[in-house]
Short mmCIF file of C-alpha atoms in Angstrom, two decimals:
data_model
loop_
_atom_site.label_atom_id
_atom_site.label_comp_id
_atom_site.label_asym_id
_atom_site.label_seq_id
_atom_site.Cartn_x
_atom_site.Cartn_y
_atom_site.Cartn_z
CA MET A 264 136.83 -67.80 -156.50
CA SER A 265 138.18 -69.37 -159.75
CA GLU A 266 135.84 -70.88 -162.40
CA GLN A 267 136.33 -74.10 -161.03
CA PRO A 268 137.32 -73.95 -157.21
CA GLY A 269 140.76 -75.79 -156.71
CA ARG A 270 141.29 -76.41 -160.20
CA ILE A 271 144.93 -74.79 -160.17
CA MET A 272 145.86 -76.53 -156.88
CA SER A 273 144.54 -79.86 -158.06
CA GLY A 274 146.75 -79.54 -161.41
CA GLU A 275 149.79 -78.64 -159.50
CA ILE A 276 149.48 -81.42 -157.18
CA ALA A 277 148.99 -83.65 -160.48
CA GLU A 278 152.34 -82.30 -161.85
CA GLN A 279 154.56 -83.50 -158.89
CA PRO A 280 155.78 -86.99 -160.41
CA ALA A 281 156.77 -85.08 -163.64
CA VAL A 282 158.54 -82.32 -161.28
CA LEU A 283 160.58 -84.81 -159.54
CA ARG A 284 161.58 -86.64 -162.65
CA ARG A 285 162.57 -83.42 -164.14
CA LEU A 286 164.76 -82.83 -161.17
CA LEU A 287 166.42 -86.05 -160.99
CA ASP A 288 167.04 -86.02 -164.81
CA GLU A 289 168.13 -82.48 -165.27
CA GLY A 290 168.92 -80.93 -161.80
CA ALA A 291 170.82 -83.63 -160.07
CA PRO A 292 174.10 -82.85 -162.05
CA ARG A 293 174.13 -79.25 -161.27
CA ILE A 294 173.03 -79.93 -157.59
CA ARG A 295 176.08 -82.26 -157.30
CA ALA A 296 178.36 -79.53 -158.88
CA VAL A 297 176.94 -77.06 -156.22
CA ALA A 298 177.67 -79.60 -153.44
CA GLU A 299 180.92 -80.22 -154.70
CA ALA A 300 181.95 -76.76 -154.59
CA ILE A 301 180.52 -76.41 -150.73
CA ARG A 302 182.03 -79.39 -149.53
CA GLU A 303 185.73 -77.82 -150.60
CA ARG A 304 184.85 -75.10 -148.01
CA ARG A 305 184.57 -77.65 -145.13
CA PRO A 306 181.53 -75.74 -143.39
CA ARG A 307 181.51 -76.76 -139.52
CA PHE A 308 177.95 -75.51 -138.99
CA VAL A 309 174.67 -75.04 -141.13
CA LEU A 310 172.00 -72.50 -140.52
CA LEU A 311 168.67 -72.67 -142.47
CA THR A 312 166.73 -69.64 -143.43
CA ALA A 313 163.11 -69.97 -144.64
CA ARG A 314 159.36 -68.86 -144.01
CA GLY A 315 156.03 -70.87 -144.45
CA THR A 316 156.37 -74.11 -146.42
CA SER A 317 159.87 -73.54 -147.15
CA ASP A 318 160.60 -73.54 -143.39
CA ASN A 319 158.98 -77.23 -143.25
CA ALA A 320 161.58 -77.94 -146.16
CA ALA A 321 164.20 -76.53 -144.09
CA LEU A 322 163.51 -78.39 -141.20
CA TYR A 323 163.66 -81.59 -143.11
CA ALA A 324 167.24 -80.55 -144.48
CA LYS A 325 168.17 -80.16 -140.51
CA TYR A 326 167.20 -83.69 -139.95
CA LEU A 327 169.16 -84.94 -143.34
CA LEU A 328 172.27 -82.92 -142.30
CA GLU A 329 172.58 -83.85 -138.76
CA ILE A 330 171.76 -87.60 -139.36
CA ARG A 331 173.52 -88.18 -142.45
CA LEU A 332 176.63 -85.88 -142.11
CA GLY A 333 176.74 -85.16 -138.54
CA LEU A 334 176.83 -81.35 -138.91
CA PRO A 335 175.17 -79.14 -136.19
CA CYS A 336 172.34 -77.06 -137.64
CA GLY A 337 170.17 -74.43 -136.56
CA LEU A 338 167.03 -72.41 -137.99
CA THR A 339 167.76 -68.96 -138.38
CA SER A 340 166.02 -66.04 -136.56
CA MET A 341 166.22 -63.40 -139.29
CA SER A 342 165.24 -60.55 -137.02
CA THR A 343 168.48 -60.82 -135.44
CA THR A 344 169.96 -59.14 -138.15
CA THR A 345 167.20 -57.68 -140.21
CA ALA A 346 165.53 -55.83 -137.13
CA TYR A 347 168.21 -55.78 -134.58
CA GLY A 348 171.21 -55.33 -136.69
CA ALA A 349 173.33 -58.24 -135.12
CA LYS A 350 176.56 -58.83 -136.58
CA PRO A 351 177.46 -62.47 -135.99
CA ASP A 352 180.55 -64.10 -137.06
CA TYR A 353 179.47 -66.79 -139.95
CA THR A 354 183.00 -67.68 -140.89
CA ASP A 355 183.05 -71.42 -141.80
CA VAL A 356 179.22 -71.56 -141.57
CA LEU A 357 177.07 -72.72 -144.45
CA VAL A 358 173.61 -70.51 -144.65
CA ILE A 359 171.06 -72.37 -146.88
CA THR A 360 168.01 -70.16 -147.58
CA VAL A 361 165.01 -72.00 -148.99
CA SER A 362 162.25 -69.82 -150.68
CA GLN A 363 159.73 -70.59 -153.56
CA SER A 364 160.20 -66.85 -155.14
CA GLY A 365 163.29 -65.72 -153.69
CA GLY A 366 161.45 -62.41 -153.36
CA SER A 367 160.81 -61.86 -149.67
CA PRO A 368 162.85 -58.85 -148.61
CA ASP A 369 163.76 -60.29 -144.94
CA LEU A 370 165.11 -63.54 -146.58
CA VAL A 371 167.25 -61.54 -149.28
CA ALA A 372 168.57 -59.10 -146.33
CA SER A 373 169.27 -62.03 -144.31
CA ALA A 374 171.18 -63.82 -147.06
CA LYS A 375 173.07 -60.82 -147.81
CA ALA A 376 174.16 -60.00 -144.15
CA ALA A 377 175.17 -63.77 -143.86
CA ARG A 378 177.40 -63.45 -146.94
CA GLU A 379 178.93 -60.40 -145.59
CA ALA A 380 179.51 -62.25 -142.14
CA GLY A 381 181.89 -64.66 -143.81
CA ALA A 382 179.20 -67.37 -144.47
CA VAL A 383 178.97 -69.47 -147.58
CA THR A 384 175.59 -68.96 -148.85
CA LEU A 385 173.38 -70.89 -150.95
CA ALA A 386 169.95 -70.13 -152.00
CA VAL A 387 167.49 -72.94 -152.80
CA THR A 388 164.64 -71.45 -155.03
CA ASN A 389 162.03 -72.11 -157.89
CA ASN A 390 163.35 -68.68 -159.40
CA PRO A 391 166.81 -68.53 -160.56
CA ASP A 392 166.24 -64.86 -161.58
CA SER A 393 165.37 -63.82 -157.99
CA SER A 394 166.86 -61.30 -155.79
CA LEU A 395 167.80 -64.00 -153.18
CA ALA A 396 169.54 -65.93 -156.11
CA ALA A 397 171.33 -62.85 -156.86
CA VAL A 398 172.74 -62.27 -153.36
CA SER A 399 173.79 -65.64 -152.68
CA GLU A 400 177.15 -67.38 -153.75
CA HIS A 401 175.45 -70.46 -154.83
CA HIS A 402 171.99 -71.30 -156.10
CA ILE A 403 169.95 -74.31 -156.75
CA ASP A 404 166.83 -74.15 -158.96
CA ILE A 405 164.21 -76.66 -157.88
CA MET A 406 162.74 -76.50 -161.61
CA ALA A 407 159.23 -76.87 -160.34
CA GLY A 408 157.86 -74.48 -163.13
CA PRO A 409 155.52 -71.70 -162.43
CA GLU A 410 153.13 -72.16 -159.11
CA LYS A 411 149.91 -70.16 -159.47
CA ALA A 412 147.99 -71.69 -156.69
CA LEU A 413 148.61 -69.86 -153.62
CA PRO A 414 148.99 -73.03 -151.46
CA ALA A 415 152.37 -74.57 -152.43
CA THR A 416 152.48 -78.14 -153.26
CA LYS A 417 154.86 -79.01 -155.88
CA THR A 418 157.51 -76.57 -154.60
CA TYR A 419 157.36 -78.29 -151.27
CA THR A 420 158.30 -81.74 -152.59
CA ALA A 421 160.82 -80.33 -155.22
CA SER A 422 162.44 -78.66 -152.44
CA LEU A 423 162.61 -81.70 -150.37
CA LEU A 424 164.13 -83.84 -153.24
CA ALA A 425 166.55 -80.92 -153.89
CA LEU A 426 167.80 -80.70 -150.53
CA HIS A 427 168.40 -84.65 -150.43
CA LEU A 428 170.27 -84.52 -153.51
CA LEU A 429 172.40 -81.65 -152.10
CA VAL A 430 173.01 -83.57 -148.95
CA GLU A 431 173.97 -86.50 -150.80
CA GLY A 432 176.58 -84.37 -152.77
CA LEU A 433 177.81 -82.77 -149.57
CA GLY A 434 178.46 -86.56 -148.33
CA GLY A 435 180.37 -87.29 -151.34
CA ASP A 436 177.64 -89.29 -153.13
CA GLY A 437 175.71 -87.36 -155.86
CA GLY A 438 174.15 -90.31 -157.43
CA GLY A 439 170.75 -89.97 -156.32
CA ALA A 440 170.00 -93.63 -157.19
CA ALA A 441 167.60 -94.44 -154.09
CA ALA A 442 165.49 -91.54 -155.22
CA GLN A 443 164.79 -92.76 -158.74
CA VAL A 444 161.58 -94.58 -157.70
CA LEU A 445 159.91 -91.41 -156.25
CA PRO A 446 158.19 -90.50 -159.45
CA ASP A 447 156.47 -93.66 -160.17
CA ARG A 448 155.57 -94.31 -156.33
CA ALA A 449 154.32 -90.59 -156.30
CA ALA A 450 152.09 -91.26 -159.39
CA ARG A 451 150.64 -94.26 -157.51
CA ILE A 452 149.65 -92.31 -154.61
CA LEU A 453 147.98 -89.48 -156.70
CA ASP A 454 146.18 -92.21 -158.58
CA ARG A 455 144.31 -93.15 -155.26
CA ARG A 456 142.46 -89.83 -154.93
CA ASP A 457 139.13 -91.47 -154.27
CA GLU A 458 140.41 -92.99 -151.01
CA ILE A 459 141.60 -89.36 -149.92
CA ARG A 460 138.14 -88.15 -150.93
CA ALA A 461 136.47 -90.64 -148.73
CA LEU A 462 138.71 -89.81 -145.73
CA ALA A 463 137.98 -86.15 -146.15
CA GLY A 464 134.24 -86.79 -145.04
CA ARG A 465 135.85 -87.31 -141.58
CA TYR A 466 137.00 -83.70 -141.40
CA ARG A 467 134.36 -81.63 -143.10
CA PHE A 468 132.88 -80.24 -139.68
CA ALA A 469 136.01 -80.71 -137.85
CA GLU A 470 136.63 -77.56 -135.34
CA ARG A 471 140.43 -78.50 -134.89
CA MET A 472 143.12 -81.12 -135.64
CA VAL A 473 146.12 -82.38 -134.46
CA ILE A 474 148.90 -83.68 -136.55
CA THR A 475 151.75 -85.66 -135.02
CA SER A 476 155.04 -87.49 -136.24
CA ARG A 477 158.45 -87.96 -135.09
CA GLY A 478 161.91 -87.84 -136.81
CA TYR A 479 161.87 -87.28 -140.57
CA GLY A 480 157.85 -87.19 -140.70
CA TYR A 481 157.80 -84.16 -138.37
CA PRO A 482 158.40 -81.76 -141.21
CA THR A 483 155.55 -83.58 -143.11
CA ALA A 484 153.33 -83.12 -139.83
CA LYS A 485 154.04 -79.25 -140.02
CA GLU A 486 153.49 -78.96 -143.71
CA ALA A 487 150.14 -80.86 -143.61
CA ALA A 488 149.01 -78.63 -140.69
CA LEU A 489 149.83 -75.50 -142.72
CA LYS A 490 148.09 -76.83 -145.81
CA LEU A 491 144.95 -77.36 -143.80
CA MET A 492 144.85 -74.11 -142.20
CA GLU A 493 145.58 -71.96 -145.09
CA THR A 494 142.80 -73.99 -147.50
CA SER A 495 140.18 -75.01 -145.03
CA TYR A 496 140.63 -72.65 -142.35
CA ILE A 497 140.50 -75.49 -139.74
CA PRO A 498 142.92 -74.97 -136.88
CA ALA A 499 145.58 -77.53 -137.19
CA LEU A 500 148.25 -78.09 -134.54
CA ALA A 501 151.35 -79.92 -135.42
CA TYR A 502 153.40 -81.51 -132.69
CA SER A 503 156.53 -83.90 -132.57
CA GLY A 504 155.23 -86.92 -131.04
CA ALA A 505 157.48 -86.35 -127.89
CA ASP A 506 156.17 -82.79 -127.61
CA LEU A 507 152.53 -83.75 -127.71
CA LEU A 508 153.13 -86.14 -124.49
CA HIS A 509 154.52 -83.23 -122.81
CA GLY A 510 150.87 -81.45 -122.17
CA PRO A 511 149.10 -81.13 -125.39
CA LEU A 512 147.91 -84.69 -125.09
CA ALA A 513 145.42 -83.45 -122.69
CA MET A 514 143.24 -81.54 -125.29
CA VAL A 515 142.84 -84.73 -127.14
CA ASP A 516 139.55 -86.90 -126.75
CA ASN A 517 137.40 -89.10 -128.70
CA ILE A 518 135.97 -86.40 -130.79
CA SER A 519 139.33 -84.45 -131.54
CA PRO A 520 140.74 -85.89 -134.90
CA VAL A 521 144.39 -86.71 -134.95
CA ILE A 522 146.30 -87.51 -137.98
CA ALA A 523 149.59 -89.57 -137.17
CA VAL A 524 152.34 -89.39 -139.83
CA VAL A 525 154.20 -92.75 -139.21
CA PRO A 526 157.60 -93.19 -141.14
CA ASP A 527 158.51 -96.75 -141.93
CA GLY A 528 161.71 -96.69 -139.83
CA LYS A 529 163.27 -95.34 -136.68
CA GLY A 530 160.95 -92.22 -136.49
CA GLY A 531 157.97 -94.61 -136.81
CA ALA A 532 159.35 -96.88 -133.82
CA ALA A 533 159.80 -93.88 -131.78
CA LEU A 534 156.29 -92.77 -132.42
CA GLN A 535 154.75 -96.13 -131.46
CA PRO A 536 154.25 -95.09 -127.56
CA VAL A 537 152.39 -91.92 -128.77
CA LEU A 538 150.18 -93.99 -130.81
CA ASP A 539 149.40 -96.47 -127.89
CA ARG A 540 148.56 -93.28 -125.88
CA LEU A 541 146.35 -91.60 -128.31
CA ARG A 542 144.67 -95.00 -128.82
CA GLY A 543 144.25 -95.29 -124.96
CA ARG A 544 142.59 -91.87 -125.10
CA GLY A 545 140.00 -92.89 -127.75
CA ALA A 546 141.15 -90.39 -129.90
CA ASP A 547 139.89 -90.55 -133.76
CA LEU A 548 143.23 -91.70 -135.02
CA VAL A 549 144.11 -91.67 -138.71
CA VAL A 550 147.44 -92.92 -140.05
CA VAL A 551 149.33 -92.31 -143.07
CA GLY A 552 152.29 -94.90 -143.14
CA PRO A 553 152.51 -98.82 -143.21
CA ARG A 554 149.73 -100.88 -143.69
CA PRO A 555 150.17 -102.36 -140.14
CA GLN A 556 149.72 -99.10 -138.54
CA VAL A 557 146.95 -98.06 -140.75
CA GLU A 558 144.96 -101.18 -139.87
CA ALA A 559 145.21 -100.58 -136.12
CA ALA A 560 143.97 -96.98 -136.37
CA SER A 561 140.39 -95.66 -137.00
CA ALA A 562 141.31 -95.12 -140.72
CA GLY A 563 144.33 -94.10 -142.68
CA PHE A 564 146.04 -94.10 -145.90
CA VAL A 565 148.54 -96.75 -146.62
CA LEU A 566 152.12 -95.40 -148.17
CA PRO A 567 153.92 -97.44 -150.81
CA THR A 568 157.22 -97.21 -149.03
CA ASP A 569 158.78 -100.41 -149.39
CA GLY A 570 162.34 -100.22 -150.25
CA ILE A 571 162.33 -96.54 -149.94
CA PRO A 572 164.91 -95.13 -147.29
CA GLU A 573 163.14 -93.32 -144.33
CA GLU A 574 164.98 -90.04 -145.10
CA LEU A 575 163.23 -89.93 -148.70
CA GLN A 576 159.78 -90.90 -147.49
CA PRO A 577 158.62 -87.24 -146.64
CA VAL A 578 158.51 -86.86 -150.40
CA LEU A 579 155.59 -89.29 -150.70
CA GLU A 580 154.15 -88.73 -146.82
CA ILE A 581 152.87 -85.24 -147.97
CA LEU A 582 151.18 -86.18 -151.24
CA PRO A 583 148.00 -87.69 -149.51
CA LEU A 584 147.90 -84.79 -147.03
CA GLN A 585 147.87 -82.17 -149.79
CA LEU A 586 145.04 -83.98 -151.45
CA LEU A 587 143.39 -84.24 -148.05
CA ALA A 588 143.65 -80.32 -147.41
CA TYR A 589 142.23 -79.73 -151.11
CA GLU A 590 139.28 -82.35 -150.53
CA VAL A 591 138.33 -81.18 -147.45
CA THR A 592 138.30 -77.46 -148.54
CA ILE A 593 136.16 -78.45 -151.67
CA ALA A 594 133.64 -80.16 -149.08
CA ARG A 595 133.44 -77.19 -147.05
CA GLY A 596 132.56 -75.12 -150.22
CA GLN A 597 135.72 -72.95 -150.24
CA ASP A 598 138.15 -72.47 -153.02
CA PRO A 599 141.50 -73.84 -152.32
CA ASP A 600 143.21 -71.76 -155.15
CA ALA A 601 142.67 -68.43 -153.44
CA PRO A 602 142.46 -68.67 -149.54
CA ARG A 603 141.52 -65.40 -147.99
CA ALA A 604 143.86 -63.03 -146.81
CA LEU A 605 147.00 -64.55 -148.43
CA ALA A 606 149.35 -63.57 -151.35
CA LYS A 607 151.58 -65.85 -153.38
CA VAL A 608 154.64 -63.91 -152.51
CA THR A 609 154.68 -62.79 -148.96
CA GLU A 610 157.00 -59.69 -148.35
CA THR A 611 158.06 -59.82 -144.56
CA ARG A 612 160.71 -57.57 -143.40
#
């Protein structure tokens, strides 16, 4: 364990407002240039490739690309090329590979194979000198700075913002005006750490948790579940609200904690029937979202999302849940900086 358990993760969570500001001020022009070059190629389809936390960022990009640009998207099954040697035709396909380190062999091999198959390839990483950046035609640096804690925090929110700026640029709007408020809103959320510490007491002895959302909030639910599992070792199951009703709802009872990430927008409206069903089952329901939804739940955290488009809210939604994973882990006497059996760079093949 580190000298002060969680010191590194806590510090990196706190860096996020500054990281978001740096990306908006320094990174946005470069992202806009990359987007313009890709837009000239007129891709007809997008494939997103990633693992772990970056996979949740890629899922967010899938929602953005399909909703904002009408581009059909898929999530890559890397083993089709790396293990099975398939040789698909990727002509006019944009392949975006998201990776914090850019060093995992399967990601590098998959991007290389995609480029050889005719794809326009883009790497989104925190390491411009990585192997992944080298084999890809284009690269976006998320500019998060070195991340030393094993659980990824600042690289996740930086990836979300970078992908949002990319999609804006692909659509012909690279200004990033709507995102300018994010650093200040993020700082306001992180200043409310005491609220999260109080909330963490509900989960210190939890044996399992369910996290649900819909639309743009679904990647947040998946990332929150991953953070809780890798730091506190609590089995945390993430479901789309629609999928939750198709069977898994049966395992929810009045002692099963459920966290609902409720976007302020169409995703939140689509989630409403799920929230009603959860309340009907007497679930211990905690909401991260707008004040009316929080007040109707057992507990929760009110997000300052007024005036922020729904597609940008995931950058803020994950912050209290990162803090929750940290605080629950500390309360359980564990060190979130160094989860057992994990390495910072996971080299899958």
